mmCIF file of C-alpha atoms in Angstrom:
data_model
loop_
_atom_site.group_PDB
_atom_site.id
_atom_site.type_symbol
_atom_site.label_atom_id
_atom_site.label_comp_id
_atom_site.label_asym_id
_atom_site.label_seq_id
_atom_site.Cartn_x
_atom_site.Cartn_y
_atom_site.Cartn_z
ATOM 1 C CA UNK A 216 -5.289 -64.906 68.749
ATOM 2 C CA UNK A 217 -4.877 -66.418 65.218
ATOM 3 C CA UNK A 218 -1.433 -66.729 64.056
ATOM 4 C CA UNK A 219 -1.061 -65.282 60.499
ATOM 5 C CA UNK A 220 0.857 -65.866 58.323
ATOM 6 C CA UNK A 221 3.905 -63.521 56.968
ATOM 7 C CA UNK A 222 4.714 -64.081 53.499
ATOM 8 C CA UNK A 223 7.345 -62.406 51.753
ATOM 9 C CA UNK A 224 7.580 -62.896 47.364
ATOM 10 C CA UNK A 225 10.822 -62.102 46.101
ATOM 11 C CA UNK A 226 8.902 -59.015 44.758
ATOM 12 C CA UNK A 227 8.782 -57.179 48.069
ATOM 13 C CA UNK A 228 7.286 -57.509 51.764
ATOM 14 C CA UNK A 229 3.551 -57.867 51.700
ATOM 15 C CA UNK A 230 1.435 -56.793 55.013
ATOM 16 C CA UNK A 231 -1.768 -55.177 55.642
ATOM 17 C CA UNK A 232 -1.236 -51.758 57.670
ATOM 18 C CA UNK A 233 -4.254 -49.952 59.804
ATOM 19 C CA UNK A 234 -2.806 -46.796 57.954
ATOM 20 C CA UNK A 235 -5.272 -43.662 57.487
ATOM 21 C CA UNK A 236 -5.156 -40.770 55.909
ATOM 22 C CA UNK A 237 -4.495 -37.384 56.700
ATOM 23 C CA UNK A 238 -5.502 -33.571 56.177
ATOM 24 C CA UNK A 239 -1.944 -32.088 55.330
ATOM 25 C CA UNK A 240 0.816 -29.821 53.861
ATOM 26 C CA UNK A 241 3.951 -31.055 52.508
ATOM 27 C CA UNK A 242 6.730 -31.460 49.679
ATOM 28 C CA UNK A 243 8.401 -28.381 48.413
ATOM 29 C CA UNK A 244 5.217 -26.910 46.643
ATOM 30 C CA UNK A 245 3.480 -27.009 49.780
ATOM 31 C CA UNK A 246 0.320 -28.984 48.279
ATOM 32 C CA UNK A 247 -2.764 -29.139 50.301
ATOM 33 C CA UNK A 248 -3.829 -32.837 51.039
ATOM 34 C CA UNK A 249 -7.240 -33.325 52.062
ATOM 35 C CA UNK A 250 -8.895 -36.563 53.155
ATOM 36 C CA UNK A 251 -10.895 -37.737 50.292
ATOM 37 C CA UNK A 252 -14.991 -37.197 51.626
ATOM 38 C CA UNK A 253 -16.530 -40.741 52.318
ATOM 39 C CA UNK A 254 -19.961 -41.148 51.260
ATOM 40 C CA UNK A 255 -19.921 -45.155 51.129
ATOM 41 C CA UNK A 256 -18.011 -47.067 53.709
ATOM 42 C CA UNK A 257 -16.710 -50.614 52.228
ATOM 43 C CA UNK A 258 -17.450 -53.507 54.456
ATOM 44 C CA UNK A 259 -16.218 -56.721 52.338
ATOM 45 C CA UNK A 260 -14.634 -57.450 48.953
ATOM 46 C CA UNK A 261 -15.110 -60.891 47.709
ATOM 47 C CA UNK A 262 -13.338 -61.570 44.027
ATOM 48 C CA UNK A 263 -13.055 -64.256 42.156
ATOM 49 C CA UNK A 264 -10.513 -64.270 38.985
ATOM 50 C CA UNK A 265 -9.064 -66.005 36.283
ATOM 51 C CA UNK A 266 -6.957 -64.563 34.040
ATOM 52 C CA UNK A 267 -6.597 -64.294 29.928
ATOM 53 C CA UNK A 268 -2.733 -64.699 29.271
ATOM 54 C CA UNK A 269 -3.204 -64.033 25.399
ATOM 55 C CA UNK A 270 -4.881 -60.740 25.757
ATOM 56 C CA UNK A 271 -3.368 -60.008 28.993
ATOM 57 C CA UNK A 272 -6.514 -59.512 30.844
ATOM 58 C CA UNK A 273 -8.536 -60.719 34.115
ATOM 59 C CA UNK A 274 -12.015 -62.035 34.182
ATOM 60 C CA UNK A 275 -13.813 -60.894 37.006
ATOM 61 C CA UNK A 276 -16.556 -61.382 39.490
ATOM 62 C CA UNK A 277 -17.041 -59.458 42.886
ATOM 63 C CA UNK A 278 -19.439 -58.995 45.304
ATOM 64 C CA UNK A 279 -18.869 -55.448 47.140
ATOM 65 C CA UNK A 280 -20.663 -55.377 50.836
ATOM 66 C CA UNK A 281 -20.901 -51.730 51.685
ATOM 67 C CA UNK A 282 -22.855 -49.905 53.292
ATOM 68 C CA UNK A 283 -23.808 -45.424 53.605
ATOM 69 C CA UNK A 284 -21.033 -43.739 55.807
ATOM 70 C CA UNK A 285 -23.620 -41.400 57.293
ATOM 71 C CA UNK A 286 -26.301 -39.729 54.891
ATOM 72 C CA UNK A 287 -28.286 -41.485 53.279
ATOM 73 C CA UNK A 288 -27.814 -42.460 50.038
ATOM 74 C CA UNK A 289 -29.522 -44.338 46.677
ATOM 75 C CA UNK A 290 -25.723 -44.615 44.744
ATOM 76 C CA UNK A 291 -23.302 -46.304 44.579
ATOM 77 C CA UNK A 292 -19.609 -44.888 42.794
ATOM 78 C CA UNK A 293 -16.771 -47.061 42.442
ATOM 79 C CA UNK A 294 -13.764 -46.536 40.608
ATOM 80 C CA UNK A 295 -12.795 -48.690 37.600
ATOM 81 C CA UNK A 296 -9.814 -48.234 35.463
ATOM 82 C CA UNK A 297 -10.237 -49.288 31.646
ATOM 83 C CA UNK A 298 -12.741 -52.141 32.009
ATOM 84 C CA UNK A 299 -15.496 -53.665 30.470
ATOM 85 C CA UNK A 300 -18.698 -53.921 32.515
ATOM 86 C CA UNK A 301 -20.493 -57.321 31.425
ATOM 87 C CA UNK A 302 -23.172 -56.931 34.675
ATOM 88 C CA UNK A 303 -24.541 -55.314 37.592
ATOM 89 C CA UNK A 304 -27.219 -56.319 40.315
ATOM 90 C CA UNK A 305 -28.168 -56.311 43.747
ATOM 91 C CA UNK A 306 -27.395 -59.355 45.561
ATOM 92 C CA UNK A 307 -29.840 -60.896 47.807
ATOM 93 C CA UNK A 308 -28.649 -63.796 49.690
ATOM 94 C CA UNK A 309 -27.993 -65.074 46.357
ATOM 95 C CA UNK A 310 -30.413 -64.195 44.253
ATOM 96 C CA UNK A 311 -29.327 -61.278 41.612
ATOM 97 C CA UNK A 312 -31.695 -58.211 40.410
ATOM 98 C CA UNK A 313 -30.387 -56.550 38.037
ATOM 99 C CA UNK A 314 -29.474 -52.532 38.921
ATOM 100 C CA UNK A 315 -29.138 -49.868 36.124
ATOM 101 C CA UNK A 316 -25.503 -48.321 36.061
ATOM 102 C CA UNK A 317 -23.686 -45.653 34.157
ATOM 103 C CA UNK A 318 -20.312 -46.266 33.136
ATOM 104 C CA UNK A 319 -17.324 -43.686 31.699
ATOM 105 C CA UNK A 320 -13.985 -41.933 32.688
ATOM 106 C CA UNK A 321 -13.327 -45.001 34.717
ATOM 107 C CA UNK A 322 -16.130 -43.781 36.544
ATOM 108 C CA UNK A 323 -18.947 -46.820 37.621
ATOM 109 C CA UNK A 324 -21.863 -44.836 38.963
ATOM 110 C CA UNK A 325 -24.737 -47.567 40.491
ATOM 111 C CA UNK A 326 -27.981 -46.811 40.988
ATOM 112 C CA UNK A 327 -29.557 -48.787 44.215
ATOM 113 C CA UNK A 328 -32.349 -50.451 44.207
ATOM 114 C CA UNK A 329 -33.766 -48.258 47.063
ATOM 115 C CA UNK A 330 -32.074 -45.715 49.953
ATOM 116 C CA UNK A 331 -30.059 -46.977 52.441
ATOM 117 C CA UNK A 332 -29.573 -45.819 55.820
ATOM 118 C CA UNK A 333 -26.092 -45.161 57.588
ATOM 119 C CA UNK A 334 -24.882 -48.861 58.715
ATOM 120 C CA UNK A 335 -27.824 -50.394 56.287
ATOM 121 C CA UNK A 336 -25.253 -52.899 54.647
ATOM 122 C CA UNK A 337 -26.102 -54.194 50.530
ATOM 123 C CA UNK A 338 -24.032 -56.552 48.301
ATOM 124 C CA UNK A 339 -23.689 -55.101 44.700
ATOM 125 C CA UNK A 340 -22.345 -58.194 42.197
ATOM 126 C CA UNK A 341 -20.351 -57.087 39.178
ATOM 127 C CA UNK A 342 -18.974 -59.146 36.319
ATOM 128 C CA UNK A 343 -16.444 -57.454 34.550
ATOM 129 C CA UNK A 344 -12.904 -57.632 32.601
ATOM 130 C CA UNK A 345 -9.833 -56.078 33.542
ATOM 131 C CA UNK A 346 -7.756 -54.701 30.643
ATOM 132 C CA UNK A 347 -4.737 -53.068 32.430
ATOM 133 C CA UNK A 348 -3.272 -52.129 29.242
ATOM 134 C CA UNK A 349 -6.328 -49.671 28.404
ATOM 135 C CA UNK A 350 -5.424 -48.005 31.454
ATOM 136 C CA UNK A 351 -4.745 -44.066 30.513
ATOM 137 C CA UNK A 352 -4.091 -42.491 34.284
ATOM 138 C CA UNK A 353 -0.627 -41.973 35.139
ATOM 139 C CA UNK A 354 2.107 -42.738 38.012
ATOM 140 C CA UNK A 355 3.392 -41.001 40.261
ATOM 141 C CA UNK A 356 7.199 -40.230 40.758
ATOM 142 C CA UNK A 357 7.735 -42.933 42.458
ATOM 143 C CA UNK A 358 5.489 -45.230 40.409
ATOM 144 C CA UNK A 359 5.638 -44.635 36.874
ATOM 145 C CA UNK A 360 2.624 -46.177 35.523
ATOM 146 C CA UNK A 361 -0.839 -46.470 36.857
ATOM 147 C CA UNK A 362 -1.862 -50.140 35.214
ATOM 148 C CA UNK A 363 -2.025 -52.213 39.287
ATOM 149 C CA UNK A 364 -2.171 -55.645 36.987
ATOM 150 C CA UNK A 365 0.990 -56.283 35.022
ATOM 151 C CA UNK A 366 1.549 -59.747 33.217
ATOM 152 C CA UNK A 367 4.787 -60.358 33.024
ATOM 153 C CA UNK A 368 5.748 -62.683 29.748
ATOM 154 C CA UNK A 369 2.390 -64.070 29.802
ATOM 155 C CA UNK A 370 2.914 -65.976 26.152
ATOM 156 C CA UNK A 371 6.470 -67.194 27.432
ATOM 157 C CA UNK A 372 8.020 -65.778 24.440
ATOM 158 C CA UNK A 373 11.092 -64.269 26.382
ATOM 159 C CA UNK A 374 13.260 -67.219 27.247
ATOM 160 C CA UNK A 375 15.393 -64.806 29.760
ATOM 161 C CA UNK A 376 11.565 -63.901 31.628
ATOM 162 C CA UNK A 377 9.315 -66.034 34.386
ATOM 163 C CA UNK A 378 5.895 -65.989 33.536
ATOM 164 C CA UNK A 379 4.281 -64.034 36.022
ATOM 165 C CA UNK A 380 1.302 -61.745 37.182
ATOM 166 C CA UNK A 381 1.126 -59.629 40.055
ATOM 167 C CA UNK A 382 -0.506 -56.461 41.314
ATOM 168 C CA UNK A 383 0.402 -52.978 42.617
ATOM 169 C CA UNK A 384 -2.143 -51.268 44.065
ATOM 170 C CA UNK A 385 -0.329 -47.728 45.320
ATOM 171 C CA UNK A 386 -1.972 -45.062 45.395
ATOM 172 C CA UNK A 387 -4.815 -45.694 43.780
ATOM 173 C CA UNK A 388 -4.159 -48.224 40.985
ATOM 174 C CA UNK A 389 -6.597 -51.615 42.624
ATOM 175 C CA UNK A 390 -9.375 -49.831 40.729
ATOM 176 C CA UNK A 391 -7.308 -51.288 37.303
ATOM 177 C CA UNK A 392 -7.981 -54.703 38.532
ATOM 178 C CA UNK A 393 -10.812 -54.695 40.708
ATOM 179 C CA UNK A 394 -14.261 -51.554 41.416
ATOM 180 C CA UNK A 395 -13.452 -49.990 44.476
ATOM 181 C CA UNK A 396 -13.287 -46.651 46.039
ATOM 182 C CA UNK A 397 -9.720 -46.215 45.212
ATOM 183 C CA UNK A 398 -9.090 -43.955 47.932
ATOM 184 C CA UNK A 399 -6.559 -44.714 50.883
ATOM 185 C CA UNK A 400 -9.327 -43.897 54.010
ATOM 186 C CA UNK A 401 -11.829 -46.802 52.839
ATOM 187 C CA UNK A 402 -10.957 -50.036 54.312
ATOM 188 C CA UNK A 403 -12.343 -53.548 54.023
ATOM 189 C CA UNK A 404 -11.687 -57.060 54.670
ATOM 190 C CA UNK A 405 -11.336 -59.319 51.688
ATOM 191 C CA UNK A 406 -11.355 -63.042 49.755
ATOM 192 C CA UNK A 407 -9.989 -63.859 46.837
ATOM 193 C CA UNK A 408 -10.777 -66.944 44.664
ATOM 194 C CA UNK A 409 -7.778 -66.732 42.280
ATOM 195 C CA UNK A 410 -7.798 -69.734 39.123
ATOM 196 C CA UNK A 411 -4.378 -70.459 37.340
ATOM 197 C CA UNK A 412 -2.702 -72.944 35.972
ATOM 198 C CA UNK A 413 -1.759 -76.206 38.181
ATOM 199 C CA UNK A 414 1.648 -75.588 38.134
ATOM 200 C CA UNK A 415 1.673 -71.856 39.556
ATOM 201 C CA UNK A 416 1.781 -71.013 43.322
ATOM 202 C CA UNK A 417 -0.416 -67.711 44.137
ATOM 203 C CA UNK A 418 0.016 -65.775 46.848
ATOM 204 C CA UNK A 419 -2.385 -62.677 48.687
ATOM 205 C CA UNK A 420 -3.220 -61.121 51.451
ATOM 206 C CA UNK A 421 -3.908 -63.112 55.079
ATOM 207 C CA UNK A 422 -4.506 -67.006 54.902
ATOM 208 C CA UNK A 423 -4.823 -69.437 52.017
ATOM 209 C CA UNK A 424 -7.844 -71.178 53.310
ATOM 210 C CA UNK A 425 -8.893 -73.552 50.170
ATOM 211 C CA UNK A 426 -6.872 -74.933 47.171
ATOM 212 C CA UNK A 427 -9.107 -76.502 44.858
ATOM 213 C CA UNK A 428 -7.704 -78.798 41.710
ATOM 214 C CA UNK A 429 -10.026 -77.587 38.554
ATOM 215 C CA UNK A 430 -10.596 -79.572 35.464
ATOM 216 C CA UNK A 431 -8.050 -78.395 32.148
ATOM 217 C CA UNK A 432 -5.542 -78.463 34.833
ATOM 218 C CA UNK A 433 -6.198 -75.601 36.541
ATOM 219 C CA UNK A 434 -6.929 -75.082 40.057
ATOM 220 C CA UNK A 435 -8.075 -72.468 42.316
ATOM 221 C CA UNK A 436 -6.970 -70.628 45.408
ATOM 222 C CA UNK A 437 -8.960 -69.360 48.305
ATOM 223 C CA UNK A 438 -6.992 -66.316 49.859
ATOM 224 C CA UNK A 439 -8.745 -64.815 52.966
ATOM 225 C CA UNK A 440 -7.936 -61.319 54.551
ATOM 226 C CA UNK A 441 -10.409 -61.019 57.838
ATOM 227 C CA UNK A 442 -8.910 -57.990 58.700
ATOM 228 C CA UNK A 443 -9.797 -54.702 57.346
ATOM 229 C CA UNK A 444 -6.974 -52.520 55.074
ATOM 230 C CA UNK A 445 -6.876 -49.527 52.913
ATOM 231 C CA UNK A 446 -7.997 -51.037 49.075
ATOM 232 C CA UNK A 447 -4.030 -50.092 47.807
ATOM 233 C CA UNK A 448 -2.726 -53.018 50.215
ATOM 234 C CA UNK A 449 -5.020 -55.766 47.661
ATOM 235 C CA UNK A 450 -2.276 -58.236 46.199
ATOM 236 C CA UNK A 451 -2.233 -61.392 44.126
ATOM 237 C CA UNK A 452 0.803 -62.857 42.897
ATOM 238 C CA UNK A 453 1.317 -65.654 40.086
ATOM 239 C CA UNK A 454 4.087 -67.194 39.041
ATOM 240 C CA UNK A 455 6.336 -70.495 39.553
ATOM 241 C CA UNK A 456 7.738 -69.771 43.096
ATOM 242 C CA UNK A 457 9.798 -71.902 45.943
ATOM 243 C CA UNK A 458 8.532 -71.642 49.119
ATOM 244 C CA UNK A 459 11.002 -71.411 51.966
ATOM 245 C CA UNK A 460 9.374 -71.766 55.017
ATOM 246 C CA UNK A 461 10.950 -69.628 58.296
ATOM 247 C CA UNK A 462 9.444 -68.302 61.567
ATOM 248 C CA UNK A 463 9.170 -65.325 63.984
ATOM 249 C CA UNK A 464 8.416 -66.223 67.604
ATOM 250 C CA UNK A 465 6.378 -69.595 66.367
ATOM 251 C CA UNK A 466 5.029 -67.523 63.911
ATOM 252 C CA UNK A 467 5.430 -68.439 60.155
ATOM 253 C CA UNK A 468 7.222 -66.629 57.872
ATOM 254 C CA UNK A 469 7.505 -67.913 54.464
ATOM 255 C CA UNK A 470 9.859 -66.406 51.375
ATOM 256 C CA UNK A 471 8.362 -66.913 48.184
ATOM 257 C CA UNK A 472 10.865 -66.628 45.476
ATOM 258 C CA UNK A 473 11.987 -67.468 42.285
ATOM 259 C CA UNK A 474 13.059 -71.165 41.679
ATOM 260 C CA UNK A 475 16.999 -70.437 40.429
ATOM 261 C CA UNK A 476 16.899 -68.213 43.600
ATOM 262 C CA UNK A 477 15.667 -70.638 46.386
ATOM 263 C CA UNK A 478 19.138 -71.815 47.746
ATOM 264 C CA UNK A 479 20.064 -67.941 48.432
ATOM 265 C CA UNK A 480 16.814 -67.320 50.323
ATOM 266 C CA UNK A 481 17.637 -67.028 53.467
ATOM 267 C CA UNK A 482 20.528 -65.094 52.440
ATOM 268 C CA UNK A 483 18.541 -62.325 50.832
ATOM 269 C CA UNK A 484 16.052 -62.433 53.107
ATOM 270 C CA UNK A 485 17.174 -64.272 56.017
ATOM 271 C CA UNK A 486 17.854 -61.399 58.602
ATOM 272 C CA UNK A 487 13.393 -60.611 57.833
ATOM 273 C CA UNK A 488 12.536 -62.227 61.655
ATOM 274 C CA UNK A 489 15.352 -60.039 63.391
ATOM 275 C CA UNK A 490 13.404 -56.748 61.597
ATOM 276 C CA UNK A 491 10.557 -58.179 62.126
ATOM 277 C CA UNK A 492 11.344 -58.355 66.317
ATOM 278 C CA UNK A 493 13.029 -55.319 66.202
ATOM 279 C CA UNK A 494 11.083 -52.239 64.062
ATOM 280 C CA UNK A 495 8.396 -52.629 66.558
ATOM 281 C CA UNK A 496 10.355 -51.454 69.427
ATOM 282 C CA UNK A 497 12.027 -48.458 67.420
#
């Protein structure tokens, strides 16, 4: 079996879980939780990003593999939080057709280019920008905002502030950064082609595969996730981290963290391969 790789950022503990939903009651109000209905099952999201640090916004291309969970089906609806939809069209092997699409309320409704049987897999391209800040849903009470991209000093004008971006997908706040179905039942393996700046380390789900210098000094990252996770678990993270390599059982487990910080890494996280051995046995 491949060894993966755990990585931890100084902004939390980032792992894929095979966690599904669930018809239930709960909380004091006693509110009924249904599974959300899948029409479409996801198969693969491939993305590839670079980001706009002026207007704090992403530039976006994905190809969505998917496929019709058991009826058949013509459409295609993704959610899409506050973007702008530049294209969309079938991909065949490579070659685009363009499909017609409707898109409002953060609603991206595709029309196929014929009906697809259960299992009958298609690749939709989309090239679109994510504008997190034109992102009107709200939190939760644990999460107070909704916006899953946040740039963090992107101009650099706070001198007390890293210049950072990173994502937070839970519950259903990928759809700000990426189309999905934004629901926690639909999983799907995933690649990431993420362009910044030379001197920023990213960091996503599974393996970094690729790291490709660019011209303008940029360069980009090839993040690869080949096992499949609910949508919420996407993550990138940007920013100038230390690395500081560890290991559980010959497996590696690297902190990423904040320069000023890196000599108090394994302090603050230091005791991670211990929980690491022992939550699976409790």
């Amino acid at each position: 079996m491949r060894k993966a790789i755990l990585s931890i950022a100084i902004l939390g503990i980032l792992f894929s879980a095979n966690v599904s939903a669930q018809t239930e009651t709960s909380g004091r109000d006693k509110v009924y939780r249904a599974t959300p209905t899948k029409v479409t099952e996801l198969k693969h999201t491939k993305l590839k990003v670079n980001f706009d640090y002026q207007k704090e916004q992403m530039n976006g291309e994905e190809w969505l593999t998917a496929s019709p969970y058991f009826y058949a089906s013509n459409e295609l609806t993704l959610d899409a939080k506050g973007m702008l939809i530049h294209e969309v069209a079938l991909d065949n092997n490579g070659k685009k057709s363009p499909l017609k699409y409707d898109y409002k309320n953060d609603i991206l409704k595709i029309s196929l280019d014929k009906t697809y049987q259960k299992n009958q897999d298609y690749t939709v391209y989309i090239k679109y920008t994510s504008r997190p800040n034109e992102v009107k849903q709200q939190g939760s009470m644990a999460i107070n905002d909704a916006k899953g991209l946040y740039f963090i000093n992107p101009q650099g004008t706070e001198s007390d502030k890293p210049t950072q971006i990173w994502t937070q997908g839970e519950t259903e706040s990928s759809s700000a950064w990426f189309p999905t179905i934004d629901k926690p039942n639909q999983k799907t393996t995933q690649e990431i082609y993420m362009t910044v700046p030379d001197k920023y380390v990213t960091l996503s789900n599974g393996l970094l595969k690729e790291s490709k210098k660019e011209s303008n000094g940029l360069r980009t990252d090839h993040w690869v996730m080949d096992k499949r996770h609910s949508t919420y678990l996407f993550f990138m993270g940007v920013g100038e981290y230390a690395i500081v390599k560890d290991k559980w059982k010959n497996i590696p487990v690297d902190y990423y963290i904040e320069k000023e910080y890196e000599p108090y890494a394994k302090q603050i996280y230091g005791n991670t391969p211990e929980m690491i051995d022992f939550f699976p046995k409790n």
